[in-house]
Amino acid sequence: MRGPRYNPGMTAVFGHLNPDTDAITAALVYANLLRRQGLDATPYRLGELNFETAFVLREAGVDAPELLTSLPEGSAVALVDHNESAQSLPGLKGLNVTHVVDHHRLGDLETTQPATLRFDPVGCTATILLRLHLEANLPVEPLDARLMLSAVLSDTLHFRSPTTTAADREAVAFLAQVAGVQDVTAYALAMFAAKSDLGDTPASTLLKMDYKVFPFGAQKWGVGVIETTNPAYVFGRQAELLAAMQAEKGVSGLDGLVLSVVDILNETNRTIVTGESEAAVLGEAFAAVTVDHVADLGDRISRKKQIVPTLEAYFAR
Ligand SMILES: [Mn+2]
């Protein structure tokens, strides 16, 4: 339970664990939208900001939402940018999910009451949030526009990802104007540079910065991603990362653990595999060749669209 500022009447709005820019900004923007519509909503985060998100909030002059680690049973929650319990606040099944705004596959979502659910197959939660503003006839506030713009650029890797839709491109054009961002390309490159400036971040932190756990049939896999403009830096730390992955796999009782290193500018994915069993699965599922714990996944840069569905199909057969 949180401290004295917790208000039992309010709705807690949050994105997934190991939050990315979309998870954080969607919580901020959706909480503001719900407040403008008369609901007592408060944004939260379920983890530390990554370097890109820290840059986005700093440039926007916005404080990070407070960290949330648990809520009393029955609390009202609005989920953004996720819906699966494995990616959410521990104990989600005991909470009252009143709203979901998401662009991922539907997982094990359960609600105790009729809920407001909005799922669109677009590249970013922010693209849906923009639609919700327009549908409600509410003007987009410039600060929210800046946050949503950042999220779409982040999730779509500025339209490089195959998850990108026409709606995401239109959203960026509209939001950039409202936010007063003149040079979208330069802004996106600055975001990606901030994300890639990993310094001496511990390997265990790098592994978990963009990390999700998925049930695949009877198996449980961890799939991490490092999107970077400087893959050489990441592979320079491959031995450390591998040790962190082996430790995590043991501690979490996972059946498989892989870490995709996505070269944003060249649009390639070289994935570090924890061991032989992961290499065998990627070999069969993707026809990927693994050399020295690195599987070449070619141009499959989207975990959501190109990695997870293939693994899911592989384990289903
Ligand atoms: Mn997202």
mmCIF file of C-alpha atoms and ligand atoms in Angstrom:
data_model
loop_
_atom_site.group_PDB
_atom_site.id
_atom_site.type_symbol
_atom_site.label_atom_id
_atom_site.label_comp_id
_atom_site.label_asym_id
_atom_site.label_seq_id
_atom_site.Cartn_x
_atom_site.Cartn_y
_atom_site.Cartn_z
ATOM 1 C CA MET A 1 0.000 0.000 0.000
ATOM 2 C CA ARG A 2 1.171 3.517 -0.783
ATOM 3 C CA GLY A 3 1.696 6.314 1.692
ATOM 4 C CA PRO A 4 -0.728 8.848 3.111
ATOM 5 C CA ARG A 5 -1.517 10.428 -0.267
ATOM 6 C CA TYR A 6 -3.384 7.317 -1.355
ATOM 7 C CA ASN A 7 -7.045 8.119 -1.876
ATOM 8 C CA PRO A 8 -9.339 5.095 -1.931
ATOM 9 C CA GLY A 9 -11.810 6.826 -4.258
ATOM 10 C CA MET A 10 -9.330 7.423 -7.027
ATOM 11 C CA THR A 11 -8.414 5.401 -10.062
ATOM 12 C CA ALA A 12 -4.739 4.523 -10.435
ATOM 13 C CA VAL A 13 -3.569 4.740 -14.051
ATOM 14 C CA PHE A 14 -0.419 2.873 -15.041
ATOM 15 C CA GLY A 15 1.453 1.183 -17.873
ATOM 16 C CA HIS A 16 3.418 -2.059 -17.793
ATOM 17 C CA LEU A 17 6.359 -3.154 -15.650
ATOM 18 C CA ASN A 18 9.800 -2.119 -16.950
ATOM 19 C CA PRO A 19 8.095 0.922 -18.439
ATOM 20 C CA ASP A 20 8.991 2.446 -21.779
ATOM 21 C CA THR A 21 8.108 5.892 -23.074
ATOM 22 C CA ASP A 22 4.614 4.832 -24.161
ATOM 23 C CA ALA A 23 3.846 3.194 -20.793
ATOM 24 C CA ILE A 24 4.846 6.322 -18.858
ATOM 25 C CA THR A 25 3.380 8.993 -21.120
ATOM 26 C CA ALA A 26 0.137 7.040 -21.640
ATOM 27 C CA ALA A 27 -0.373 6.958 -17.859
ATOM 28 C CA LEU A 28 0.194 10.735 -17.655
ATOM 29 C CA VAL A 29 -1.985 11.586 -20.650
ATOM 30 C CA TYR A 30 -4.820 9.151 -19.927
ATOM 31 C CA ALA A 31 -5.003 10.225 -16.265
ATOM 32 C CA ASN A 32 -5.279 13.830 -17.443
ATOM 33 C CA LEU A 33 -7.974 12.900 -19.980
ATOM 34 C CA LEU A 34 -9.961 10.984 -17.332
ATOM 35 C CA ARG A 35 -9.641 13.941 -14.944
ATOM 36 C CA ARG A 36 -10.906 16.300 -17.654
ATOM 37 C CA GLN A 37 -13.868 13.926 -17.974
ATOM 38 C CA GLY A 38 -14.601 14.137 -14.249
ATOM 39 C CA LEU A 39 -12.862 11.055 -12.847
ATOM 40 C CA ASP A 40 -10.387 11.245 -9.950
ATOM 41 C CA ALA A 41 -7.444 9.624 -11.736
ATOM 42 C CA THR A 42 -3.764 9.574 -10.778
ATOM 43 C CA PRO A 43 -0.872 8.434 -13.008
ATOM 44 C CA TYR A 44 1.739 6.010 -11.682
ATOM 45 C CA ARG A 45 4.715 4.057 -12.972
ATOM 46 C CA LEU A 46 5.618 0.459 -12.193
ATOM 47 C CA GLY A 47 9.379 0.875 -12.501
ATOM 48 C CA GLU A 48 12.330 3.134 -13.221
ATOM 49 C CA LEU A 49 12.378 5.364 -16.288
ATOM 50 C CA ASN A 50 14.626 4.325 -19.156
ATOM 51 C CA PHE A 51 17.052 6.936 -20.511
ATOM 52 C CA GLU A 52 14.820 7.829 -23.432
ATOM 53 C CA THR A 53 11.800 8.436 -21.209
ATOM 54 C CA ALA A 54 13.888 10.470 -18.767
ATOM 55 C CA PHE A 55 14.986 12.627 -21.717
ATOM 56 C CA VAL A 56 11.397 13.048 -22.944
ATOM 57 C CA LEU A 57 10.094 14.134 -19.528
ATOM 58 C CA ARG A 58 13.080 16.431 -18.939
ATOM 59 C CA GLU A 59 12.603 18.144 -22.321
ATOM 60 C CA ALA A 60 8.877 18.500 -21.624
ATOM 61 C CA GLY A 61 9.479 19.786 -18.093
ATOM 62 C CA VAL A 62 7.276 17.075 -16.604
ATOM 63 C CA ASP A 63 7.889 15.149 -13.380
ATOM 64 C CA ALA A 64 7.819 11.365 -13.533
ATOM 65 C CA PRO A 65 4.693 9.817 -12.049
ATOM 66 C CA GLU A 66 5.123 8.232 -8.628
ATOM 67 C CA LEU A 67 6.299 4.647 -8.314
ATOM 68 C CA LEU A 68 3.568 2.170 -7.433
ATOM 69 C CA THR A 69 4.421 -1.222 -5.946
ATOM 70 C CA SER A 70 1.077 -2.423 -4.587
ATOM 71 C CA LEU A 71 -2.539 -1.415 -4.060
ATOM 72 C CA PRO A 72 -5.192 -2.583 -1.579
ATOM 73 C CA GLU A 73 -7.408 -5.348 -2.935
ATOM 74 C CA GLY A 74 -10.376 -4.028 -4.875
ATOM 75 C CA SER A 75 -8.723 -0.717 -5.849
ATOM 76 C CA ALA A 76 -9.858 0.815 -9.139
ATOM 77 C CA VAL A 77 -7.165 0.720 -11.812
ATOM 78 C CA ALA A 78 -6.904 1.867 -15.422
ATOM 79 C CA LEU A 79 -4.358 -0.079 -17.472
ATOM 80 C CA VAL A 80 -2.567 1.554 -20.380
ATOM 81 C CA ASP A 81 -0.149 0.001 -22.891
ATOM 82 C CA HIS A 82 -0.673 -3.517 -21.471
ATOM 83 C CA ASN A 83 -3.367 -5.883 -20.272
ATOM 84 C CA GLU A 84 -1.570 -9.109 -19.292
ATOM 85 C CA SER A 85 -1.197 -9.768 -15.574
ATOM 86 C CA ALA A 86 2.404 -10.991 -16.002
ATOM 87 C CA GLN A 87 3.328 -7.473 -17.163
ATOM 88 C CA SER A 88 1.312 -5.600 -14.552
ATOM 89 C CA LEU A 89 1.145 -4.729 -10.882
ATOM 90 C CA PRO A 90 1.485 -7.882 -8.756
ATOM 91 C CA GLY A 91 -1.958 -8.892 -7.495
ATOM 92 C CA LEU A 92 -3.781 -7.450 -10.507
ATOM 93 C CA LYS A 93 -6.375 -10.240 -10.340
ATOM 94 C CA GLY A 94 -7.543 -8.836 -6.981
ATOM 95 C CA LEU A 95 -7.965 -5.289 -8.305
ATOM 96 C CA ASN A 96 -10.928 -3.663 -10.023
ATOM 97 C CA VAL A 97 -9.893 -2.955 -13.627
ATOM 98 C CA THR A 98 -12.225 -0.153 -14.735
ATOM 99 C CA HIS A 99 -10.437 0.937 -17.936
ATOM 100 C CA VAL A 100 -7.935 -0.471 -20.431
ATOM 101 C CA VAL A 101 -6.399 1.398 -23.367
ATOM 102 C CA ASP A 102 -3.993 -0.846 -25.239
ATOM 103 C CA HIS A 103 -2.523 -1.876 -28.584
ATOM 104 C CA HIS A 104 -1.218 -5.335 -27.621
ATOM 105 C CA ARG A 105 -2.723 -8.782 -27.937
ATOM 106 C CA LEU A 106 -5.465 -9.567 -25.434
ATOM 107 C CA GLY A 107 -3.994 -11.775 -22.735
ATOM 108 C CA ASP A 108 -5.522 -13.024 -19.497
ATOM 109 C CA LEU A 109 -7.494 -9.864 -18.734
ATOM 110 C CA GLU A 110 -10.356 -10.307 -16.258
ATOM 111 C CA THR A 111 -12.679 -7.642 -14.909
ATOM 112 C CA THR A 112 -15.000 -7.804 -11.903
ATOM 113 C CA GLN A 113 -17.327 -5.084 -13.248
ATOM 114 C CA PRO A 114 -18.276 -3.910 -16.730
ATOM 115 C CA ALA A 115 -15.268 -1.902 -17.871
ATOM 116 C CA THR A 116 -14.280 0.641 -20.494
ATOM 117 C CA LEU A 117 -11.979 -1.208 -22.874
ATOM 118 C CA ARG A 118 -10.293 0.255 -25.931
ATOM 119 C CA PHE A 119 -7.997 -1.873 -28.073
ATOM 120 C CA ASP A 120 -6.898 -0.708 -31.518
ATOM 121 C CA PRO A 121 -4.250 -2.458 -33.635
ATOM 122 C CA VAL A 122 -2.050 0.603 -34.068
ATOM 123 C CA GLY A 123 1.622 1.231 -33.369
ATOM 124 C CA CYS A 124 1.260 3.043 -30.068
ATOM 125 C CA THR A 125 -1.131 3.613 -27.160
ATOM 126 C CA ALA A 126 -0.750 7.350 -27.765
ATOM 127 C CA THR A 127 -2.373 6.999 -31.183
ATOM 128 C CA ILE A 128 -5.447 5.580 -29.431
ATOM 129 C CA LEU A 129 -5.312 8.307 -26.779
ATOM 130 C CA LEU A 130 -5.362 10.916 -29.537
ATOM 131 C CA ARG A 131 -8.479 9.255 -30.954
ATOM 132 C CA LEU A 132 -10.101 9.344 -27.498
ATOM 133 C CA HIS A 133 -9.492 13.113 -27.316
ATOM 134 C CA LEU A 134 -10.998 13.642 -30.757
ATOM 135 C CA GLU A 135 -13.971 11.387 -30.034
ATOM 136 C CA ALA A 136 -14.639 13.268 -26.788
ATOM 137 C CA ASN A 137 -14.331 16.617 -28.589
ATOM 138 C CA LEU A 138 -11.611 17.654 -26.175
ATOM 139 C CA PRO A 139 -8.723 19.772 -27.463
ATOM 140 C CA VAL A 140 -5.316 18.133 -27.020
ATOM 141 C CA GLU A 141 -3.259 20.125 -24.528
ATOM 142 C CA PRO A 142 0.187 21.035 -25.961
ATOM 143 C CA LEU A 143 2.050 19.215 -23.199
ATOM 144 C CA ASP A 144 -0.008 16.057 -23.737
ATOM 145 C CA ALA A 145 0.633 16.416 -27.479
ATOM 146 C CA ARG A 146 4.372 16.465 -26.841
ATOM 147 C CA LEU A 147 4.162 13.374 -24.631
ATOM 148 C CA MET A 148 2.014 11.494 -27.141
ATOM 149 C CA LEU A 149 4.275 12.526 -30.036
ATOM 150 C CA SER A 150 7.273 11.157 -28.140
ATOM 151 C CA ALA A 151 5.479 7.873 -27.486
ATOM 152 C CA VAL A 152 4.555 7.303 -31.131
ATOM 153 C CA LEU A 153 8.113 8.079 -32.268
ATOM 154 C CA SER A 154 9.431 5.708 -29.597
ATOM 155 C CA ASP A 155 7.079 2.769 -30.186
ATOM 156 C CA THR A 156 7.329 2.948 -33.986
ATOM 157 C CA LEU A 157 11.049 3.823 -33.987
ATOM 158 C CA HIS A 158 9.956 6.834 -36.037
ATOM 159 C CA PHE A 159 7.987 4.667 -38.474
ATOM 160 C CA ARG A 160 10.761 2.063 -38.937
ATOM 161 C CA SER A 161 8.856 -0.642 -37.072
ATOM 162 C CA PRO A 162 6.438 -2.842 -39.062
ATOM 163 C CA THR A 163 3.884 -2.094 -36.322
ATOM 164 C CA THR A 164 3.545 1.414 -37.796
ATOM 165 C CA THR A 165 0.110 2.233 -39.247
ATOM 166 C CA ALA A 166 -1.218 5.163 -41.259
ATOM 167 C CA ALA A 167 -2.946 6.321 -38.082
ATOM 168 C CA ASP A 168 0.423 6.590 -36.307
ATOM 169 C CA ARG A 169 1.843 8.720 -39.120
ATOM 170 C CA GLU A 170 -1.197 10.980 -39.056
ATOM 171 C CA ALA A 171 -0.956 11.221 -35.275
ATOM 172 C CA VAL A 172 2.668 12.367 -35.470
ATOM 173 C CA ALA A 173 1.864 15.061 -38.043
ATOM 174 C CA PHE A 174 -1.040 16.343 -35.940
ATOM 175 C CA LEU A 175 0.700 16.119 -32.549
ATOM 176 C CA ALA A 176 3.915 17.765 -33.754
ATOM 177 C CA GLN A 177 1.882 20.773 -34.821
ATOM 178 C CA VAL A 178 -0.012 21.014 -31.516
ATOM 179 C CA ALA A 179 3.206 20.499 -29.537
ATOM 180 C CA GLY A 180 5.148 23.013 -31.639
ATOM 181 C CA VAL A 181 7.886 20.519 -32.550
ATOM 182 C CA GLN A 182 9.270 21.795 -35.862
ATOM 183 C CA ASP A 183 11.841 19.131 -36.716
ATOM 184 C CA VAL A 184 10.384 15.742 -35.856
ATOM 185 C CA THR A 185 13.316 13.817 -37.348
ATOM 186 C CA ALA A 186 15.847 15.683 -35.212
ATOM 187 C CA TYR A 187 13.707 15.203 -32.110
ATOM 188 C CA ALA A 188 13.374 11.452 -32.748
ATOM 189 C CA LEU A 189 17.134 11.097 -33.264
ATOM 190 C CA ALA A 190 17.759 12.944 -29.992
ATOM 191 C CA MET A 191 15.403 10.523 -28.231
ATOM 192 C CA PHE A 192 17.186 7.507 -29.710
ATOM 193 C CA ALA A 193 20.589 8.948 -28.808
ATOM 194 C CA ALA A 194 19.426 9.412 -25.209
ATOM 195 C CA LYS A 195 18.139 5.836 -25.160
ATOM 196 C CA SER A 196 21.477 4.535 -26.474
ATOM 197 C CA ASP A 197 23.640 6.423 -23.981
ATOM 198 C CA LEU A 198 23.773 3.529 -21.514
ATOM 199 C CA GLY A 199 26.992 4.506 -19.703
ATOM 200 C CA ASP A 200 27.955 2.057 -16.990
ATOM 201 C CA THR A 201 24.436 0.794 -16.350
ATOM 202 C CA PRO A 202 24.712 -2.655 -14.719
ATOM 203 C CA ALA A 203 24.078 -5.562 -17.096
ATOM 204 C CA SER A 204 21.171 -6.788 -14.949
ATOM 205 C CA THR A 205 19.505 -3.378 -15.387
ATOM 206 C CA LEU A 206 20.142 -3.345 -19.147
ATOM 207 C CA LEU A 207 18.465 -6.737 -19.398
ATOM 208 C CA LYS A 208 15.331 -5.524 -17.611
ATOM 209 C CA MET A 209 14.978 -2.084 -19.198
ATOM 210 C CA ASP A 210 12.590 -3.278 -21.902
ATOM 211 C CA TYR A 211 11.711 -6.745 -20.731
ATOM 212 C CA LYS A 212 8.509 -8.763 -20.798
ATOM 213 C CA VAL A 213 7.547 -12.240 -19.645
ATOM 214 C CA PHE A 214 5.229 -14.297 -21.845
ATOM 215 C CA PRO A 215 3.447 -17.605 -21.300
ATOM 216 C CA PHE A 216 3.990 -19.750 -24.419
ATOM 217 C CA GLY A 217 1.871 -22.869 -23.989
ATOM 218 C CA ALA A 218 3.215 -24.568 -20.877
ATOM 219 C CA GLN A 219 6.434 -22.545 -21.034
ATOM 220 C CA LYS A 220 7.337 -19.155 -19.622
ATOM 221 C CA TRP A 221 9.831 -17.030 -21.516
ATOM 222 C CA GLY A 222 11.491 -13.706 -20.857
ATOM 223 C CA VAL A 223 12.010 -11.578 -23.961
ATOM 224 C CA GLY A 224 14.131 -8.478 -23.497
ATOM 225 C CA VAL A 225 14.875 -5.824 -26.098
ATOM 226 C CA ILE A 226 17.599 -3.192 -26.281
ATOM 227 C CA GLU A 227 16.844 -0.713 -29.054
ATOM 228 C CA THR A 228 19.982 1.238 -29.748
ATOM 229 C CA THR A 229 21.835 3.315 -32.290
ATOM 230 C CA ASN A 230 25.069 1.799 -30.928
ATOM 231 C CA PRO A 231 24.866 -2.028 -30.971
ATOM 232 C CA ALA A 232 28.665 -2.275 -30.750
ATOM 233 C CA TYR A 233 28.435 -0.940 -27.197
ATOM 234 C CA VAL A 234 25.925 -3.618 -26.228
ATOM 235 C CA PHE A 235 27.893 -6.479 -27.792
ATOM 236 C CA GLY A 236 31.003 -5.131 -26.063
ATOM 237 C CA ARG A 237 29.208 -6.147 -22.868
ATOM 238 C CA GLN A 238 27.896 -9.466 -24.142
ATOM 239 C CA ALA A 239 29.675 -11.610 -21.531
ATOM 240 C CA GLU A 240 28.210 -9.545 -18.671
ATOM 241 C CA LEU A 241 24.757 -9.613 -20.237
ATOM 242 C CA LEU A 242 24.938 -13.368 -20.708
ATOM 243 C CA ALA A 243 25.851 -13.837 -17.044
ATOM 244 C CA ALA A 244 22.914 -11.598 -16.029
ATOM 245 C CA MET A 245 20.595 -13.589 -18.291
ATOM 246 C CA GLN A 246 21.710 -16.924 -16.872
ATOM 247 C CA ALA A 247 21.190 -15.601 -13.330
ATOM 248 C CA GLU A 248 17.738 -14.229 -14.154
ATOM 249 C CA LYS A 249 16.660 -17.437 -15.828
ATOM 250 C CA GLY A 250 17.576 -19.418 -12.734
ATOM 251 C CA VAL A 251 15.984 -17.006 -10.247
ATOM 252 C CA SER A 252 12.724 -16.594 -12.185
ATOM 253 C CA GLY A 253 12.227 -20.216 -13.177
ATOM 254 C CA LEU A 254 11.936 -19.309 -16.846
ATOM 255 C CA ASP A 255 12.042 -21.935 -19.584
ATOM 256 C CA GLY A 256 13.680 -19.542 -21.991
ATOM 257 C CA LEU A 257 15.301 -16.111 -21.955
ATOM 258 C CA VAL A 258 16.500 -14.080 -24.915
ATOM 259 C CA LEU A 259 17.623 -10.481 -25.384
ATOM 260 C CA SER A 260 17.115 -8.843 -28.757
ATOM 261 C CA VAL A 261 19.591 -6.121 -29.650
ATOM 262 C CA VAL A 262 17.814 -3.972 -32.221
ATOM 263 C CA ASP A 263 19.928 -1.659 -34.353
ATOM 264 C CA ILE A 264 17.446 1.193 -34.801
ATOM 265 C CA LEU A 265 19.143 2.917 -37.730
ATOM 266 C CA ASN A 266 20.033 -0.221 -39.700
ATOM 267 C CA GLU A 267 16.812 -2.029 -38.744
ATOM 268 C CA THR A 268 18.412 -5.343 -37.752
ATOM 269 C CA ASN A 269 17.990 -7.677 -34.789
ATOM 270 C CA ARG A 270 20.788 -9.793 -33.327
ATOM 271 C CA THR A 271 19.454 -11.673 -30.322
ATOM 272 C CA ILE A 272 21.543 -12.912 -27.406
ATOM 273 C CA VAL A 273 20.348 -16.361 -26.312
ATOM 274 C CA THR A 274 20.922 -17.713 -22.822
ATOM 275 C CA GLY A 275 21.752 -21.266 -23.892
ATOM 276 C CA GLU A 276 21.458 -24.171 -26.287
ATOM 277 C CA SER A 277 17.729 -24.675 -25.769
ATOM 278 C CA GLU A 278 16.886 -21.092 -26.791
ATOM 279 C CA ALA A 279 19.217 -21.363 -29.790
ATOM 280 C CA ALA A 280 17.388 -24.536 -30.849
ATOM 281 C CA VAL A 281 13.954 -22.872 -30.551
ATOM 282 C CA LEU A 282 15.022 -19.784 -32.523
ATOM 283 C CA GLY A 283 16.604 -22.073 -35.102
ATOM 284 C CA GLU A 284 13.353 -23.935 -35.632
ATOM 285 C CA ALA A 285 10.947 -21.006 -35.240
ATOM 286 C CA PHE A 286 12.880 -18.405 -37.270
ATOM 287 C CA ALA A 287 15.465 -20.496 -39.156
ATOM 288 C CA ALA A 288 17.947 -18.321 -37.275
ATOM 289 C CA VAL A 289 21.605 -19.295 -37.075
ATOM 290 C CA THR A 290 23.228 -18.873 -33.666
ATOM 291 C CA VAL A 291 26.957 -18.232 -33.342
ATOM 292 C CA ASP A 292 28.564 -17.606 -29.946
ATOM 293 C CA HIS A 293 25.183 -17.093 -28.206
ATOM 294 C CA VAL A 294 24.008 -14.595 -30.836
ATOM 295 C CA ALA A 295 21.106 -15.502 -33.132
ATOM 296 C CA ASP A 296 20.687 -13.491 -36.309
ATOM 297 C CA LEU A 297 17.010 -12.552 -36.594
ATOM 298 C CA GLY A 298 17.543 -10.360 -39.647
ATOM 299 C CA ASP A 299 15.087 -7.496 -40.008
ATOM 300 C CA ARG A 300 12.622 -8.708 -37.373
ATOM 301 C CA ILE A 301 12.797 -5.620 -35.159
ATOM 302 C CA SER A 302 9.365 -5.793 -33.514
ATOM 303 C CA ARG A 303 8.963 -8.059 -30.493
ATOM 304 C CA LYS A 304 5.208 -7.580 -30.599
ATOM 305 C CA LYS A 305 4.665 -8.247 -34.282
ATOM 306 C CA GLN A 306 7.602 -10.399 -35.381
ATOM 307 C CA ILE A 307 9.006 -12.235 -32.364
ATOM 308 C CA VAL A 308 6.232 -13.077 -29.891
ATOM 309 C CA PRO A 309 3.604 -14.303 -32.399
ATOM 310 C CA THR A 310 6.148 -16.628 -34.043
ATOM 311 C CA LEU A 311 7.228 -18.070 -30.694
ATOM 312 C CA GLU A 312 3.604 -18.424 -29.652
ATOM 313 C CA ALA A 313 2.797 -20.341 -32.865
ATOM 314 C CA TYR A 314 5.891 -22.471 -32.438
ATOM 315 C CA PHE A 315 4.942 -23.578 -28.921
ATOM 316 C CA ALA A 316 1.298 -24.090 -29.894
ATOM 317 C CA ARG A 317 2.089 -26.755 -32.450
HETATM 318 MN MN MN B 1 3.204 0.794 -26.465
#
